[in-house]
PDB file of C-alpha atoms in Angstrom:
ATOM      1  CA  UNK A 282      -0.029   0.014   0.031  1.00 44.00           C
ATOM      2  CA  UNK A 283       1.062   3.635  -0.588  1.00 45.00           C
ATOM      3  CA  UNK A 284       2.009   5.751   2.359  1.00 48.00           C
ATOM      4  CA  UNK A 285      -0.322   8.735   2.496  1.00 60.00           C
ATOM      5  CA  UNK A 286       0.939  12.243   3.178  1.00 71.00           C
ATOM      6  CA  UNK A 287      -0.770  14.425   5.603  1.00 82.00           C
ATOM      7  CA  UNK A 288      -3.917  16.036   4.356  1.00 87.00           C
ATOM      8  CA  UNK A 289      -3.791  19.181   6.451  1.00 92.00           C
ATOM      9  CA  UNK A 290      -0.562  20.631   5.256  1.00 91.00           C
ATOM     10  CA  UNK A 291      -0.389  23.728   7.437  1.00 94.00           C
ATOM     11  CA  UNK A 292      -1.027  21.788  10.622  1.00 93.00           C
ATOM     12  CA  UNK A 293       1.976  23.324  12.439  1.00 93.00           C
ATOM     13  CA  UNK A 294       0.926  26.849  11.738  1.00 95.00           C
ATOM     14  CA  UNK A 295      -2.711  26.110  12.832  1.00 95.00           C
ATOM     15  CA  UNK A 296      -1.350  24.709  16.134  1.00 95.00           C
ATOM     16  CA  UNK A 297       1.031  27.553  16.831  1.00 96.00           C
ATOM     17  CA  UNK A 298      -1.422  29.884  18.604  1.00 96.00           C
ATOM     18  CA  UNK A 299      -4.877  29.995  20.165  1.00 95.00           C
ATOM     19  CA  UNK A 300      -6.427  27.149  22.089  1.00 96.00           C
ATOM     20  CA  UNK A 301      -3.792  24.684  20.959  1.00 96.00           C
ATOM     21  CA  UNK A 302      -5.233  21.585  22.669  1.00 95.00           C
ATOM     22  CA  UNK A 303      -8.696  22.285  21.363  1.00 95.00           C
ATOM     23  CA  UNK A 304      -7.326  22.877  17.884  1.00 96.00           C
ATOM     24  CA  UNK A 305      -5.219  19.724  18.077  1.00 96.00           C
ATOM     25  CA  UNK A 306      -8.308  17.642  18.816  1.00 96.00           C
ATOM     26  CA  UNK A 307     -10.475  19.317  16.141  1.00 96.00           C
ATOM     27  CA  UNK A 308      -7.692  18.959  13.506  1.00 97.00           C
ATOM     28  CA  UNK A 309      -7.062  15.368  14.503  1.00 96.00           C
ATOM     29  CA  UNK A 310     -10.747  14.545  13.863  1.00 97.00           C
ATOM     30  CA  UNK A 311     -10.681  16.488  10.564  1.00 96.00           C
ATOM     31  CA  UNK A 312      -7.537  14.781   9.424  1.00 95.00           C
ATOM     32  CA  UNK A 313      -8.971  11.366  10.022  1.00 95.00           C
ATOM     33  CA  UNK A 314     -12.123  12.315   8.124  1.00 95.00           C
ATOM     34  CA  UNK A 315     -10.399  13.955   5.268  1.00 92.00           C
ATOM     35  CA  UNK A 316      -8.023  11.046   4.786  1.00 90.00           C
ATOM     36  CA  UNK A 317     -10.760   8.331   4.764  1.00 90.00           C
ATOM     37  CA  UNK A 318     -12.466   9.003   1.341  1.00 88.00           C
ATOM     38  CA  UNK A 319      -9.322   8.076  -0.627  1.00 91.00           C
ATOM     39  CA  UNK A 320     -10.797   5.313  -2.918  1.00 94.00           C
ATOM     40  CA  UNK A 321      -7.398   3.581  -3.523  1.00 95.00           C
ATOM     41  CA  UNK A 322      -7.747   0.759  -0.933  1.00 92.00           C
ATOM     42  CA  UNK A 323     -11.386   0.007  -1.921  1.00 93.00           C
ATOM     43  CA  UNK A 324     -10.517  -0.266  -5.519  1.00 96.00           C
ATOM     44  CA  UNK A 325      -7.673  -2.649  -4.645  1.00 96.00           C
ATOM     45  CA  UNK A 326     -10.286  -4.791  -2.830  1.00 94.00           C
ATOM     46  CA  UNK A 327     -12.571  -4.749  -5.781  1.00 95.00           C
ATOM     47  CA  UNK A 328     -10.032  -5.347  -8.604  1.00 97.00           C
ATOM     48  CA  UNK A 329      -7.509  -8.054  -7.885  1.00 96.00           C
ATOM     49  CA  UNK A 330      -5.604 -10.968  -9.493  1.00 97.00           C
ATOM     50  CA  UNK A 331      -5.868 -14.603  -8.346  1.00 95.00           C
ATOM     51  CA  UNK A 332      -3.447 -16.517 -10.449  1.00 94.00           C
ATOM     52  CA  UNK A 333      -4.489 -16.210 -14.114  1.00 94.00           C
ATOM     53  CA  UNK A 334      -7.973 -14.938 -13.074  1.00 96.00           C
ATOM     54  CA  UNK A 335      -8.947 -11.256 -12.883  1.00 98.00           C
ATOM     55  CA  UNK A 336     -11.606 -10.958 -10.094  1.00 97.00           C
ATOM     56  CA  UNK A 337     -13.727  -7.796 -10.056  1.00 96.00           C
ATOM     57  CA  UNK A 338     -16.108  -7.336  -7.180  1.00 94.00           C
ATOM     58  CA  UNK A 339     -16.423  -7.115  -3.423  1.00 90.00           C
ATOM     59  CA  UNK A 340     -19.801  -8.020  -1.878  1.00 84.00           C
ATOM     60  CA  UNK A 341     -19.359  -5.357   0.722  1.00 77.00           C
ATOM     61  CA  UNK A 342     -18.959  -2.691  -1.952  1.00 73.00           C
ATOM     62  CA  UNK A 343     -21.005  -4.001  -4.820  1.00 61.00           C
ATOM     63  CA  UNK A 344     -24.106  -2.454  -6.322  1.00 62.00           C
ATOM     64  CA  UNK A 345     -26.531  -4.058  -5.528  1.00 62.00           C
ATOM     65  CA  UNK A 346     -25.006  -5.081  -2.237  1.00 66.00           C
ATOM     66  CA  UNK A 347     -23.923  -8.741  -1.974  1.00 66.00           C
ATOM     67  CA  UNK A 348     -23.579  -9.356  -5.661  1.00 74.00           C
ATOM     68  CA  UNK A 349     -20.996 -12.020  -6.442  1.00 83.00           C
ATOM     69  CA  UNK A 350     -17.672 -10.968  -8.011  1.00 92.00           C
ATOM     70  CA  UNK A 351     -17.117 -11.283 -11.732  1.00 95.00           C
ATOM     71  CA  UNK A 352     -14.255 -13.420 -12.937  1.00 96.00           C
ATOM     72  CA  UNK A 353     -12.316 -13.254 -16.159  1.00 97.00           C
ATOM     73  CA  UNK A 354      -9.773 -15.783 -17.425  1.00 97.00           C
ATOM     74  CA  UNK A 355      -6.851 -13.510 -18.520  1.00 96.00           C
ATOM     75  CA  UNK A 356      -5.938 -16.006 -21.238  1.00 95.00           C
ATOM     76  CA  UNK A 357      -9.285 -15.163 -22.921  1.00 96.00           C
ATOM     77  CA  UNK A 358      -9.146 -11.396 -22.321  1.00 97.00           C
ATOM     78  CA  UNK A 359      -8.164  -9.203 -25.170  1.00 97.00           C
ATOM     79  CA  UNK A 360      -7.146  -5.657 -24.533  1.00 98.00           C
ATOM     80  CA  UNK A 361      -7.621  -3.886 -21.174  1.00 98.00           C
ATOM     81  CA  UNK A 362      -8.310  -0.164 -21.285  1.00 98.00           C
ATOM     82  CA  UNK A 363      -8.634   2.286 -18.376  1.00 98.00           C
ATOM     83  CA  UNK A 364     -10.402   5.610 -18.926  1.00 98.00           C
ATOM     84  CA  UNK A 365     -12.333   8.211 -16.994  1.00 98.00           C
ATOM     85  CA  UNK A 366     -12.293  11.550 -15.196  1.00 98.00           C
ATOM     86  CA  UNK A 367     -12.983  13.260 -11.928  1.00 97.00           C
ATOM     87  CA  UNK A 368     -11.251  14.558  -8.901  1.00 95.00           C
ATOM     88  CA  UNK A 369     -10.781  11.048  -7.481  1.00 95.00           C
ATOM     89  CA  UNK A 370     -10.428   9.210 -10.827  1.00 97.00           C
ATOM     90  CA  UNK A 371      -6.639   9.226 -10.883  1.00 97.00           C
ATOM     91  CA  UNK A 372      -6.462   7.393  -7.481  1.00 97.00           C
ATOM     92  CA  UNK A 373      -9.071   4.892  -8.792  1.00 98.00           C
ATOM     93  CA  UNK A 374      -6.990   4.338 -11.857  1.00 98.00           C
ATOM     94  CA  UNK A 375      -3.756   4.168  -9.891  1.00 98.00           C
ATOM     95  CA  UNK A 376      -5.096   1.269  -7.916  1.00 98.00           C
ATOM     96  CA  UNK A 377      -5.999  -0.550 -11.185  1.00 98.00           C
ATOM     97  CA  UNK A 378      -2.503   0.263 -12.576  1.00 98.00           C
ATOM     98  CA  UNK A 379      -0.914  -1.276  -9.567  1.00 98.00           C
ATOM     99  CA  UNK A 380      -3.010  -4.412  -9.825  1.00 98.00           C
ATOM    100  CA  UNK A 381      -2.704  -4.927 -13.593  1.00 98.00           C
ATOM    101  CA  UNK A 382       0.584  -3.321 -14.553  1.00 97.00           C
ATOM    102  CA  UNK A 383       1.692  -4.000 -18.115  1.00 96.00           C
ATOM    103  CA  UNK A 384      -1.503  -5.912 -18.726  1.00 97.00           C
ATOM    104  CA  UNK A 385      -3.148  -2.515 -19.371  1.00 98.00           C
ATOM    105  CA  UNK A 386      -3.141  -1.876 -23.062  1.00 98.00           C
ATOM    106  CA  UNK A 387      -3.674   1.907 -22.816  1.00 97.00           C
ATOM    107  CA  UNK A 388      -5.723   4.472 -21.018  1.00 98.00           C
ATOM    108  CA  UNK A 389      -6.611   8.041 -20.391  1.00 98.00           C
ATOM    109  CA  UNK A 390      -7.661   9.846 -17.229  1.00 98.00           C
ATOM    110  CA  UNK A 391      -8.731  13.572 -16.921  1.00 98.00           C
ATOM    111  CA  UNK A 392      -7.803  14.931 -13.604  1.00 98.00           C
ATOM    112  CA  UNK A 393      -8.082  18.451 -12.167  1.00 97.00           C
ATOM    113  CA  UNK A 394      -5.440  21.060 -12.836  1.00 97.00           C
ATOM    114  CA  UNK A 395      -3.142  21.391  -9.844  1.00 95.00           C
ATOM    115  CA  UNK A 396      -3.029  17.667  -9.179  1.00 95.00           C
ATOM    116  CA  UNK A 397       0.281  15.872  -9.605  1.00 95.00           C
ATOM    117  CA  UNK A 398       0.420  13.149 -12.266  1.00 97.00           C
ATOM    118  CA  UNK A 399       0.584   9.722 -10.513  1.00 95.00           C
ATOM    119  CA  UNK A 400       0.010   7.263 -13.321  1.00 98.00           C
ATOM    120  CA  UNK A 401       2.738   5.495 -15.255  1.00 96.00           C
ATOM    121  CA  UNK A 402       1.040   3.497 -17.990  1.00 96.00           C
ATOM    122  CA  UNK A 403      -2.219   5.440 -18.272  1.00 98.00           C
ATOM    123  CA  UNK A 404      -2.204   8.881 -19.843  1.00 98.00           C
ATOM    124  CA  UNK A 405      -3.304  11.792 -17.727  1.00 98.00           C
ATOM    125  CA  UNK A 406      -4.572  15.210 -18.826  1.00 98.00           C
ATOM    126  CA  UNK A 407      -4.863  17.919 -16.226  1.00 98.00           C
ATOM    127  CA  UNK A 408      -8.056  19.761 -17.140  1.00 98.00           C
ATOM    128  CA  UNK A 409     -10.402  22.563 -16.107  1.00 98.00           C
ATOM    129  CA  UNK A 410     -12.791  22.395 -13.176  1.00 96.00           C
ATOM    130  CA  UNK A 411     -15.348  23.673 -12.317  1.00 95.00           C
ATOM    131  CA  UNK A 412     -15.519  25.236 -15.861  1.00 96.00           C
ATOM    132  CA  UNK A 413     -14.247  22.947 -18.675  1.00 97.00           C
ATOM    133  CA  UNK A 414     -11.339  24.110 -20.821  1.00 98.00           C
ATOM    134  CA  UNK A 415      -9.341  23.089 -23.910  1.00 98.00           C
ATOM    135  CA  UNK A 416      -7.576  20.367 -21.918  1.00 98.00           C
ATOM    136  CA  UNK A 417     -10.981  18.949 -20.836  1.00 98.00           C
ATOM    137  CA  UNK A 418     -11.907  18.646 -24.524  1.00 98.00           C
ATOM    138  CA  UNK A 419      -8.624  17.227 -25.732  1.00 98.00           C
ATOM    139  CA  UNK A 420      -8.466  14.648 -22.910  1.00 98.00           C
ATOM    140  CA  UNK A 421     -12.145  13.695 -23.461  1.00 98.00           C
ATOM    141  CA  UNK A 422     -11.447  13.266 -27.123  1.00 98.00           C
ATOM    142  CA  UNK A 423      -8.652  10.897 -26.308  1.00 98.00           C
ATOM    143  CA  UNK A 424     -10.984   8.914 -23.967  1.00 98.00           C
ATOM    144  CA  UNK A 425     -13.597   8.643 -26.769  1.00 98.00           C
ATOM    145  CA  UNK A 426     -10.893   7.359 -29.154  1.00 98.00           C
ATOM    146  CA  UNK A 427      -9.981   4.545 -26.739  1.00 98.00           C
ATOM    147  CA  UNK A 428     -13.577   3.633 -25.989  1.00 98.00           C
ATOM    148  CA  UNK A 429     -14.258   3.220 -29.715  1.00 97.00           C
ATOM    149  CA  UNK A 430     -11.276   0.830 -30.002  1.00 97.00           C
ATOM    150  CA  UNK A 431     -12.837  -1.646 -27.602  1.00 98.00           C
ATOM    151  CA  UNK A 432     -14.157  -4.964 -29.058  1.00 97.00           C
ATOM    152  CA  UNK A 433     -15.833  -8.143 -27.753  1.00 97.00           C
ATOM    153  CA  UNK A 434     -13.409  -9.786 -25.332  1.00 97.00           C
ATOM    154  CA  UNK A 435     -11.757  -6.551 -24.267  1.00 98.00           C
ATOM    155  CA  UNK A 436     -12.326  -4.927 -20.814  1.00 98.00           C
ATOM    156  CA  UNK A 437     -12.818  -1.266 -20.326  1.00 98.00           C
ATOM    157  CA  UNK A 438     -12.399   0.114 -16.792  1.00 98.00           C
ATOM    158  CA  UNK A 439     -14.252   3.345 -16.402  1.00 98.00           C
ATOM    159  CA  UNK A 440     -13.129   5.490 -13.377  1.00 98.00           C
ATOM    160  CA  UNK A 441     -15.622   8.242 -12.580  1.00 97.00           C
ATOM    161  CA  UNK A 442     -15.905  10.648  -9.601  1.00 96.00           C
ATOM    162  CA  UNK A 443     -17.205  14.045  -8.794  1.00 93.00           C
ATOM    163  CA  UNK A 444     -15.929  16.618 -11.257  1.00 94.00           C
ATOM    164  CA  UNK A 445     -16.149  14.370 -14.307  1.00 96.00           C
ATOM    165  CA  UNK A 446     -18.859  16.554 -15.852  1.00 95.00           C
ATOM    166  CA  UNK A 447     -16.351  19.383 -16.356  1.00 96.00           C
ATOM    167  CA  UNK A 448     -13.180  17.372 -16.673  1.00 97.00           C
ATOM    168  CA  UNK A 449     -14.475  15.121 -19.501  1.00 97.00           C
ATOM    169  CA  UNK A 450     -16.614  17.737 -21.278  1.00 97.00           C
ATOM    170  CA  UNK A 451     -16.638  17.122 -25.073  1.00 97.00           C
ATOM    171  CA  UNK A 452     -19.313  19.299 -26.669  1.00 97.00           C
ATOM    172  CA  UNK A 453     -21.920  17.765 -28.982  1.00 97.00           C
ATOM    173  CA  UNK A 454     -21.678  18.765 -32.655  1.00 96.00           C
ATOM    174  CA  UNK A 455     -22.768  22.338 -33.234  1.00 96.00           C
ATOM    175  CA  UNK A 456     -21.905  23.495 -29.695  1.00 97.00           C
ATOM    176  CA  UNK A 457     -18.560  25.044 -29.094  1.00 98.00           C
ATOM    177  CA  UNK A 458     -16.425  24.916 -25.941  1.00 98.00           C
ATOM    178  CA  UNK A 459     -17.130  28.618 -25.513  1.00 98.00           C
ATOM    179  CA  UNK A 460     -20.797  27.962 -25.708  1.00 98.00           C
ATOM    180  CA  UNK A 461     -20.567  25.126 -23.132  1.00 97.00           C
ATOM    181  CA  UNK A 462     -18.508  27.396 -20.779  1.00 98.00           C
ATOM    182  CA  UNK A 463     -21.197  29.972 -21.031  1.00 98.00           C
ATOM    183  CA  UNK A 464     -23.862  27.494 -20.000  1.00 97.00           C
ATOM    184  CA  UNK A 465     -21.743  26.657 -16.874  1.00 95.00           C
ATOM    185  CA  UNK A 466     -21.235  30.413 -16.058  1.00 97.00           C
ATOM    186  CA  UNK A 467     -24.867  31.424 -16.599  1.00 97.00           C
ATOM    187  CA  UNK A 468     -26.670  28.517 -15.087  1.00 95.00           C
ATOM    188  CA  UNK A 469     -24.402  27.250 -12.383  1.00 89.00           C
ATOM    189  CA  UNK A 470     -22.539  30.345 -11.199  1.00 93.00           C
ATOM    190  CA  UNK A 471     -24.935  33.142 -12.299  1.00 95.00           C
ATOM    191  CA  UNK A 472     -28.345  31.731 -11.638  1.00 95.00           C
ATOM    192  CA  UNK A 473     -27.154  29.460  -8.717  1.00 93.00           C
ATOM    193  CA  UNK A 474     -28.649  26.270 -10.081  1.00 92.00           C
ATOM    194  CA  UNK A 475     -27.850  23.283  -7.971  1.00 87.00           C
ATOM    195  CA  UNK A 476     -25.945  20.422  -9.320  1.00 84.00           C
ATOM    196  CA  UNK A 477     -28.849  18.103 -10.329  1.00 84.00           C
ATOM    197  CA  UNK A 478     -30.526  20.949 -12.124  1.00 88.00           C
ATOM    198  CA  UNK A 479     -27.303  21.989 -13.864  1.00 91.00           C
ATOM    199  CA  UNK A 480     -26.656  18.429 -14.830  1.00 89.00           C
ATOM    200  CA  UNK A 481     -30.128  18.028 -16.379  1.00 89.00           C
ATOM    201  CA  UNK A 482     -28.835  20.574 -18.889  1.00 94.00           C
ATOM    202  CA  UNK A 483     -25.114  20.234 -19.347  1.00 93.00           C
ATOM    203  CA  UNK A 484     -25.180  16.417 -19.623  1.00 92.00           C
ATOM    204  CA  UNK A 485     -27.148  16.796 -22.897  1.00 93.00           C
ATOM    205  CA  UNK A 486     -24.453  19.101 -24.228  1.00 96.00           C
ATOM    206  CA  UNK A 487     -21.545  16.760 -23.867  1.00 96.00           C
ATOM    207  CA  UNK A 488     -20.986  13.541 -25.791  1.00 96.00           C
ATOM    208  CA  UNK A 489     -19.991  11.304 -22.870  1.00 94.00           C
ATOM    209  CA  UNK A 490     -21.293  12.676 -19.612  1.00 89.00           C
ATOM    210  CA  UNK A 491     -23.322   9.717 -18.285  1.00 90.00           C
ATOM    211  CA  UNK A 492     -23.106   8.115 -21.690  1.00 95.00           C
ATOM    212  CA  UNK A 493     -19.686   6.451 -21.804  1.00 96.00           C
ATOM    213  CA  UNK A 494     -21.318   3.041 -22.266  1.00 96.00           C
ATOM    214  CA  UNK A 495     -22.669   4.080 -25.640  1.00 96.00           C
ATOM    215  CA  UNK A 496     -19.221   3.875 -27.175  1.00 97.00           C
ATOM    216  CA  UNK A 497     -17.771   0.544 -25.968  1.00 97.00           C
ATOM    217  CA  UNK A 498     -19.734  -1.664 -28.333  1.00 94.00           C
ATOM    218  CA  UNK A 499     -19.706  -5.322 -27.210  1.00 95.00           C
ATOM    219  CA  UNK A 500     -16.658  -4.926 -24.776  1.00 97.00           C
ATOM    220  CA  UNK A 501     -17.089  -5.559 -21.156  1.00 98.00           C
ATOM    221  CA  UNK A 502     -17.459  -2.286 -19.197  1.00 98.00           C
ATOM    222  CA  UNK A 503     -16.489  -2.131 -15.538  1.00 97.00           C
ATOM    223  CA  UNK A 504     -17.417   1.148 -13.919  1.00 96.00           C
ATOM    224  CA  UNK A 505     -15.525   2.162 -10.773  1.00 96.00           C
ATOM    225  CA  UNK A 506     -17.538   4.908  -9.195  1.00 94.00           C
ATOM    226  CA  UNK A 507     -17.370   7.330  -6.302  1.00 93.00           C
ATOM    227  CA  UNK A 508     -20.610   9.073  -5.404  1.00 86.00           C
ATOM    228  CA  UNK A 509     -21.340  12.341  -3.610  1.00 82.00           C
ATOM    229  CA  UNK A 510     -24.291  11.035  -1.583  1.00 78.00           C
ATOM    230  CA  UNK A 511     -24.443   8.296   1.080  1.00 76.00           C
ATOM    231  CA  UNK A 512     -26.219   5.035   0.072  1.00 75.00           C
ATOM    232  CA  UNK A 513     -29.959   4.804   0.696  1.00 72.00           C
ATOM    233  CA  UNK A 514     -30.210   8.513   1.134  1.00 69.00           C
ATOM    234  CA  UNK A 515     -32.859  10.306  -0.953  1.00 67.00           C
ATOM    235  CA  UNK A 516     -31.585  13.773  -1.846  1.00 58.00           C
ATOM    236  CA  UNK A 517     -34.227  16.177  -3.100  1.00 55.00           C
ATOM    237  CA  UNK A 518     -32.151  19.085  -4.418  1.00 49.00           C
ATOM    238  CA  UNK A 519     -34.217  19.551  -7.519  1.00 51.00           C
ATOM    239  CA  UNK A 520     -37.842  18.980  -8.347  1.00 51.00           C
ATOM    240  CA  UNK A 521     -37.474  17.546 -11.883  1.00 52.00           C
ATOM    241  CA  UNK A 522     -40.004  18.944 -14.339  1.00 51.00           C
ATOM    242  CA  UNK A 523     -42.961  16.671 -15.123  1.00 51.00           C
ATOM    243  CA  UNK A 524     -41.740  15.650 -18.586  1.00 59.00           C
ATOM    244  CA  UNK A 525     -41.013  12.307 -20.067  1.00 69.00           C
ATOM    245  CA  UNK A 526     -38.791  14.006 -22.665  1.00 83.00           C
ATOM    246  CA  UNK A 527     -35.374  14.737 -21.176  1.00 87.00           C
ATOM    247  CA  UNK A 528     -34.830  17.522 -23.680  1.00 92.00           C
ATOM    248  CA  UNK A 529     -38.012  19.220 -22.441  1.00 91.00           C
ATOM    249  CA  UNK A 530     -36.733  18.727 -18.886  1.00 89.00           C
ATOM    250  CA  UNK A 531     -33.528  20.591 -19.799  1.00 93.00           C
ATOM    251  CA  UNK A 532     -35.516  23.361 -21.386  1.00 94.00           C
ATOM    252  CA  UNK A 533     -37.830  23.653 -18.410  1.00 93.00           C
ATOM    253  CA  UNK A 534     -34.694  23.974 -16.102  1.00 93.00           C
ATOM    254  CA  UNK A 535     -33.333  26.873 -18.115  1.00 95.00           C
ATOM    255  CA  UNK A 536     -36.731  28.564 -18.173  1.00 95.00           C
ATOM    256  CA  UNK A 537     -37.220  27.997 -14.416  1.00 93.00           C
ATOM    257  CA  UNK A 538     -33.937  29.633 -13.646  1.00 95.00           C
ATOM    258  CA  UNK A 539     -34.647  32.452 -16.142  1.00 96.00           C
ATOM    259  CA  UNK A 540     -31.695  31.432 -18.273  1.00 96.00           C
ATOM    260  CA  UNK A 541     -33.302  30.328 -21.575  1.00 97.00           C
ATOM    261  CA  UNK A 542     -32.853  33.622 -23.355  1.00 97.00           C
ATOM    262  CA  UNK A 543     -29.303  33.990 -22.039  1.00 97.00           C
ATOM    263  CA  UNK A 544     -28.233  30.655 -23.572  1.00 98.00           C
ATOM    264  CA  UNK A 545     -26.015  30.657 -26.689  1.00 97.00           C
ATOM    265  CA  UNK A 546     -28.084  30.147 -29.890  1.00 98.00           C
ATOM    266  CA  UNK A 547     -26.366  26.890 -30.578  1.00 98.00           C
ATOM    267  CA  UNK A 548     -27.451  25.497 -27.207  1.00 98.00           C
ATOM    268  CA  UNK A 549     -31.121  26.498 -27.655  1.00 98.00           C
ATOM    269  CA  UNK A 550     -31.131  25.054 -31.185  1.00 97.00           C
ATOM    270  CA  UNK A 551     -29.568  21.796 -30.083  1.00 97.00           C
ATOM    271  CA  UNK A 552     -32.077  21.232 -27.251  1.00 97.00           C
ATOM    272  CA  UNK A 553     -34.999  22.127 -29.440  1.00 97.00           C
ATOM    273  CA  UNK A 554     -33.800  19.605 -32.088  1.00 95.00           C
ATOM    274  CA  UNK A 555     -34.109  16.767 -29.600  1.00 93.00           C
ATOM    275  CA  UNK A 556     -31.697  14.533 -31.523  1.00 92.00           C
ATOM    276  CA  UNK A 557     -32.029  11.028 -29.856  1.00 88.00           C
ATOM    277  CA  UNK A 558     -28.519   9.990 -30.849  1.00 89.00           C
ATOM    278  CA  UNK A 559     -27.106  12.470 -28.386  1.00 91.00           C
ATOM    279  CA  UNK A 560     -29.693  12.066 -25.648  1.00 89.00           C
ATOM    280  CA  UNK A 561     -29.533   9.879 -22.513  1.00 89.00           C
ATOM    281  CA  UNK A 562     -28.589   6.219 -22.844  1.00 89.00           C
ATOM    282  CA  UNK A 563     -31.551   4.176 -24.091  1.00 88.00           C
ATOM    283  CA  UNK A 564     -32.369   0.871 -22.491  1.00 88.00           C
ATOM    284  CA  UNK A 565     -31.657  -0.994 -25.771  1.00 89.00           C
ATOM    285  CA  UNK A 566     -28.155   0.347 -25.840  1.00 90.00           C
ATOM    286  CA  UNK A 567     -27.019  -1.425 -22.732  1.00 90.00           C
ATOM    287  CA  UNK A 568     -29.600  -4.265 -22.151  1.00 90.00           C
ATOM    288  CA  UNK A 569     -27.974  -7.679 -21.905  1.00 91.00           C
ATOM    289  CA  UNK A 570     -24.489  -6.327 -22.295  1.00 94.00           C
ATOM    290  CA  UNK A 571     -21.610  -7.143 -19.910  1.00 95.00           C
ATOM    291  CA  UNK A 572     -21.756  -3.868 -17.902  1.00 95.00           C
ATOM    292  CA  UNK A 573     -20.819  -3.883 -14.275  1.00 94.00           C
ATOM    293  CA  UNK A 574     -20.905  -0.996 -11.780  1.00 92.00           C
ATOM    294  CA  UNK A 575     -19.065  -0.871  -8.484  1.00 92.00           C
ATOM    295  CA  UNK A 576     -19.428   2.039  -6.006  1.00 91.00           C
ATOM    296  CA  UNK A 577     -16.083   2.241  -4.184  1.00 92.00           C
ATOM    297  CA  UNK A 578     -16.441   5.428  -2.135  1.00 92.00           C
ATOM    298  CA  UNK A 579     -18.894   7.898  -0.735  1.00 90.00           C
ATOM    299  CA  UNK A 580     -19.112  10.662   1.967  1.00 90.00           C
ATOM    300  CA  UNK A 581     -20.181   8.208   4.640  1.00 90.00           C
ATOM    301  CA  UNK A 582     -16.513   7.073   4.862  1.00 91.00           C
ATOM    302  CA  UNK A 583     -15.478  10.561   5.907  1.00 93.00           C
ATOM    303  CA  UNK A 584     -18.229  10.912   8.480  1.00 93.00           C
ATOM    304  CA  UNK A 585     -17.638   7.506  10.030  1.00 94.00           C
ATOM    305  CA  UNK A 586     -13.869   7.983  10.147  1.00 95.00           C
ATOM    306  CA  UNK A 587     -14.273  11.290  11.909  1.00 96.00           C
ATOM    307  CA  UNK A 588     -16.740   9.829  14.302  1.00 97.00           C
ATOM    308  CA  UNK A 589     -14.370   6.965  15.123  1.00 97.00           C
ATOM    309  CA  UNK A 590     -11.435   9.223  15.787  1.00 97.00           C
ATOM    310  CA  UNK A 591     -13.548  11.551  17.950  1.00 97.00           C
ATOM    311  CA  UNK A 592     -14.645   8.680  20.092  1.00 97.00           C
ATOM    312  CA  UNK A 593     -10.975   7.430  20.344  1.00 97.00           C
ATOM    313  CA  UNK A 594     -10.075  10.832  21.703  1.00 97.00           C
ATOM    314  CA  UNK A 595     -12.747  10.517  24.442  1.00 96.00           C
ATOM    315  CA  UNK A 596     -15.317  12.741  22.924  1.00 96.00           C
ATOM    316  CA  UNK A 597     -19.045  12.129  23.266  1.00 96.00           C
ATOM    317  CA  UNK A 598     -19.504  12.285  19.444  1.00 95.00           C
ATOM    318  CA  UNK A 599     -22.465  11.662  17.203  1.00 92.00           C
TER     319      UNK A 599
END
């Protein structure tokens, strides 16, 4: 396992004044909580080698819970690709890289600018977040190229975490990067739309957001996911419009936030065209295909780790 560096880098400065003992306790709890959501160990428990078999799955982490692991005979596996994006995606991919090593054919991960590049065999592009940039587009284009190479017998590992919407943004035809950036600025930062509402619009405007599976053909897709909500928790951040048409839902969001008229012409024309080939994944696109999804991390890890550390320190914590 990799030795982790301290999360709170200016700890000494924070402990140099004030109520030092109180600060030490609070920072100790915070350090434990902030260190816990690193997905590396969980990915290592999900993806592992047992002789010539590649085993993917952990009943404690599977979705749905308790699902049996999936096994692959490496002698019958073709190429192995690793792609994805998000603020935790590089750590997910790093765990896969440490398990599979030179068995990985190629890969591409889009991480956030400011990160260090940790991967050796898998390409990394440091891209824009929270607003996508040219690197988001170039890295996403590389991901799409790799996805389209996949054939029956190949395995594609898809590493996704929070931030992927911006970091892997590849605009649909007819919509420019500048147009997509304007959508983010006006809707998300100007009007203050919450994330589910913003996603109801911007996921339509990018080729791959939530639609990676569209491009892998008959290859096996293994999604390694971190989520931003605890399991079994219903989060009602956005009352979705009463529309069976997802394009209508996106238009309704823009109208509800008084943003429709402020959208670039290309965006309005695209949404009004309702082209199904760029819409959400259809059931027939994935039904019966070897697609597996594993949730490896969520915010409950942070909360539970902080709680454990607080109790270890003698606090009456809840």
